[in-house]
PDB file of C-alpha atoms and ligand atoms in Angstrom:
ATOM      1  CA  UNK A  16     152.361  45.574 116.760  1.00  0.00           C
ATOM      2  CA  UNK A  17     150.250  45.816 114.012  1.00  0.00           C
ATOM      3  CA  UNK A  18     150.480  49.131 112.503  1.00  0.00           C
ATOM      4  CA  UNK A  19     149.429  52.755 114.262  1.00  0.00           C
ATOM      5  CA  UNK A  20     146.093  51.723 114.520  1.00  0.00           C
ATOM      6  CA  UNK A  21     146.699  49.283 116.816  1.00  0.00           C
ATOM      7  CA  UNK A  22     146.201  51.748 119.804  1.00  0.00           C
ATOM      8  CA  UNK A  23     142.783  53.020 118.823  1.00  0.00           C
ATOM      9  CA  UNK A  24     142.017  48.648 118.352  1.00  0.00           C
ATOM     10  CA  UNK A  25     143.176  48.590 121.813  1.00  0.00           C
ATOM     11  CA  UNK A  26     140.574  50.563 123.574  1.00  0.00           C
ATOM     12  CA  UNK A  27     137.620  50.329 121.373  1.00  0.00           C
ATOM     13  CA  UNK A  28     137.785  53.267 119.233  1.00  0.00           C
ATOM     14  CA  UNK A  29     138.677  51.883 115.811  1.00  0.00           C
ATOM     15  CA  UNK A  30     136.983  53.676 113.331  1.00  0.00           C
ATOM     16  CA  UNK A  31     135.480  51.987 109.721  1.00  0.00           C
ATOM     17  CA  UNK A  32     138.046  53.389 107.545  1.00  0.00           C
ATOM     18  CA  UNK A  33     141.050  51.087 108.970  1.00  0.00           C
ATOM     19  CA  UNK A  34     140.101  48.570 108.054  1.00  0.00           C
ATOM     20  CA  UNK A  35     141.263  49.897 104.507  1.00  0.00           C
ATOM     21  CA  UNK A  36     144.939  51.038 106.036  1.00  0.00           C
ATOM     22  CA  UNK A  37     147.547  50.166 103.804  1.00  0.00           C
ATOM     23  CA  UNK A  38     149.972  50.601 107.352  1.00  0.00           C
ATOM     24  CA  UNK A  39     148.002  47.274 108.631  1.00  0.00           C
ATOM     25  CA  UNK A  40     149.201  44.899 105.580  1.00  0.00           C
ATOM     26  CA  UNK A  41     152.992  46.264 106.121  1.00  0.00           C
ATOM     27  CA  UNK A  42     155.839  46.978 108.551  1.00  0.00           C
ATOM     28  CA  UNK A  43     154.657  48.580 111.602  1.00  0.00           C
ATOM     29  CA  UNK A  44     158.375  49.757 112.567  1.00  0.00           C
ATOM     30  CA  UNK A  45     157.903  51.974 109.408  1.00  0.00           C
ATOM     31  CA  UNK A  46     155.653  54.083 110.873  1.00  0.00           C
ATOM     32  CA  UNK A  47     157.349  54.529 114.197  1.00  0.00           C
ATOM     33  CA  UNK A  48     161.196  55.150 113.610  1.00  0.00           C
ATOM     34  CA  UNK A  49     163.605  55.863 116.199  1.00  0.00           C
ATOM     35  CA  UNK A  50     164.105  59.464 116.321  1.00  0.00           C
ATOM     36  CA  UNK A  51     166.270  60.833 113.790  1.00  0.00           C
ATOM     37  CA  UNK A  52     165.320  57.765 111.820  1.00  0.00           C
ATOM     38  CA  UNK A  53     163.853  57.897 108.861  1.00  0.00           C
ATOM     39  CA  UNK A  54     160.416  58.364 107.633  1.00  0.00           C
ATOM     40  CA  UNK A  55     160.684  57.877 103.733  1.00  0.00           C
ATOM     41  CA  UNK A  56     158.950  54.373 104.076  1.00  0.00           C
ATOM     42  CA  UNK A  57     156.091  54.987 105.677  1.00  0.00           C
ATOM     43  CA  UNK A  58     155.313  57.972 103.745  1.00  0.00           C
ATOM     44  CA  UNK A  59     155.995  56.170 100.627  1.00  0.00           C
ATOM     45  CA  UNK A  60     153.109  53.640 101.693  1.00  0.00           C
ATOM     46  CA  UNK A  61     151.035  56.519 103.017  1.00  0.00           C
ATOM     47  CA  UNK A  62     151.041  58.260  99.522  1.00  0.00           C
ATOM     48  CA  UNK A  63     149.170  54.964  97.684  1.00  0.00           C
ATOM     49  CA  UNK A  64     146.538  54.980 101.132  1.00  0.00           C
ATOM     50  CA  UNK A  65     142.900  55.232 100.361  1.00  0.00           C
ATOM     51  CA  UNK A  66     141.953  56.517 103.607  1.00  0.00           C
ATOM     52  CA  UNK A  67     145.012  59.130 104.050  1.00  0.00           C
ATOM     53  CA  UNK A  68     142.919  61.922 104.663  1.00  0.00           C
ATOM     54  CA  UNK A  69     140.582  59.915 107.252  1.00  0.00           C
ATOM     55  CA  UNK A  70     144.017  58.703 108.939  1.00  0.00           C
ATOM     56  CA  UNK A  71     145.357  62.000 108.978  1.00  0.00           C
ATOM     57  CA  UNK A  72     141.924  63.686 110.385  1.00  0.00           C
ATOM     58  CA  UNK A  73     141.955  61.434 113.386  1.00  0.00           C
ATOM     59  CA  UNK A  74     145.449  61.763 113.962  1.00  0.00           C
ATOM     60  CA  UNK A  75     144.872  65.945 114.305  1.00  0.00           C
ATOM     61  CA  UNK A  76     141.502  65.010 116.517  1.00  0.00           C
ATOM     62  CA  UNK A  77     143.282  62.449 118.694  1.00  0.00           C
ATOM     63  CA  UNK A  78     146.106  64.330 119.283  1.00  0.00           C
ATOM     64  CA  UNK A  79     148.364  61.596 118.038  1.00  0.00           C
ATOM     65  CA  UNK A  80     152.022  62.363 118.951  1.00  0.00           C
ATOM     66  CA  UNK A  81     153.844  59.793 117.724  1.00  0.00           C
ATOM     67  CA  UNK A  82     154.345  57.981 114.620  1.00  0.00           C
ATOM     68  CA  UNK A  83     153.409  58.437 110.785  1.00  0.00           C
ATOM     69  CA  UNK A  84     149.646  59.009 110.176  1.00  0.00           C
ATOM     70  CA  UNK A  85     148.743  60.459 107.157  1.00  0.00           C
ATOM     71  CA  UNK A  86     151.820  60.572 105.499  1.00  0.00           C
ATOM     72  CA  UNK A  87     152.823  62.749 108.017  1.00  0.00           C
ATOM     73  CA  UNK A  88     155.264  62.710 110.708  1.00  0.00           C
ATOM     74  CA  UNK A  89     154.919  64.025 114.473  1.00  0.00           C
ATOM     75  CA  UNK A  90     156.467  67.422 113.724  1.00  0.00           C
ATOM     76  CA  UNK A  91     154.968  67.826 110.188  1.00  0.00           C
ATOM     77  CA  UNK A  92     151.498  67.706 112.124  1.00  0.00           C
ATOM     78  CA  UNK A  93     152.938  69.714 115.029  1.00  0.00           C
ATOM     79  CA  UNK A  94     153.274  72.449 112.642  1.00  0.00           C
ATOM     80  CA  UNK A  95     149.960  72.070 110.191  1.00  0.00           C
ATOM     81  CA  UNK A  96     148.084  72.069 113.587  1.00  0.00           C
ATOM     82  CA  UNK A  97     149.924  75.505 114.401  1.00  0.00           C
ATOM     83  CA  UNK A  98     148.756  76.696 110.751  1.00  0.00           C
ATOM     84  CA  UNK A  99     145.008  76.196 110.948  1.00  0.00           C
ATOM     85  CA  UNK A 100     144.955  77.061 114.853  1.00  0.00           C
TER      86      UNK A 100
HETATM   87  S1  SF4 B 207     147.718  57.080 105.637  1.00  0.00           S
HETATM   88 FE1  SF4 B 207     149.503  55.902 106.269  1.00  0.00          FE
HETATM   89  S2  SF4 B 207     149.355  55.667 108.478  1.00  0.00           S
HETATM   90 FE2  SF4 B 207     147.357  56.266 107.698  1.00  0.00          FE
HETATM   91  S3  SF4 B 207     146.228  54.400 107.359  1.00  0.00           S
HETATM   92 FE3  SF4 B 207     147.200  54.923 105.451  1.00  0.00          FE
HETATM   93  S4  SF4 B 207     149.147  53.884 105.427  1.00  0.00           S
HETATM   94 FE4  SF4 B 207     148.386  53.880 107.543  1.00  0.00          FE
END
């Protein structure tokens, strides 16, 4: 795997601003840990990402559910989605 935004790669939808993700120079299993595992890495990578807020907006639109996009994980957007709902 190459990162999160390997999925959207897959079928066609890869939008202009990955090909600035940080996530796609390091280790995908970062950004998907076991559950329970943890999620400091990937964060710590998301925090220095350029396109953070573009990787977090199509996370919210796509309805991502798992993984770290943004620098956030699956519940953390669970519950921002709630907020703005
Ligand atoms: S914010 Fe994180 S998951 Fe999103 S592109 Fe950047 S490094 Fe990857």
């Amino acid at each position: 795997m190459d990162g999160p935004l390997e999925a959207a790669d897959l079928i066609g939808d890869a939008p202009e601003w990955q090909e600035r993700a940080l996530c796609s120079q390091t280790d995908p299993e970062a950004f998907f840990p076991e559950k329970g595992g943890s999620t400091r890495e990937a964060k710590r990578i998301c925090s220095r990402c350029e396109v953070k807020a573009e990787c977090l907006e199509y996370a919210l639109g796509h309805d991502e559910r798992f993984g770290i996009w943004g620098g956030l994980s699956e519940r953390e957007r669970r519950k921002l989605k709630r907020r703005v709902a």
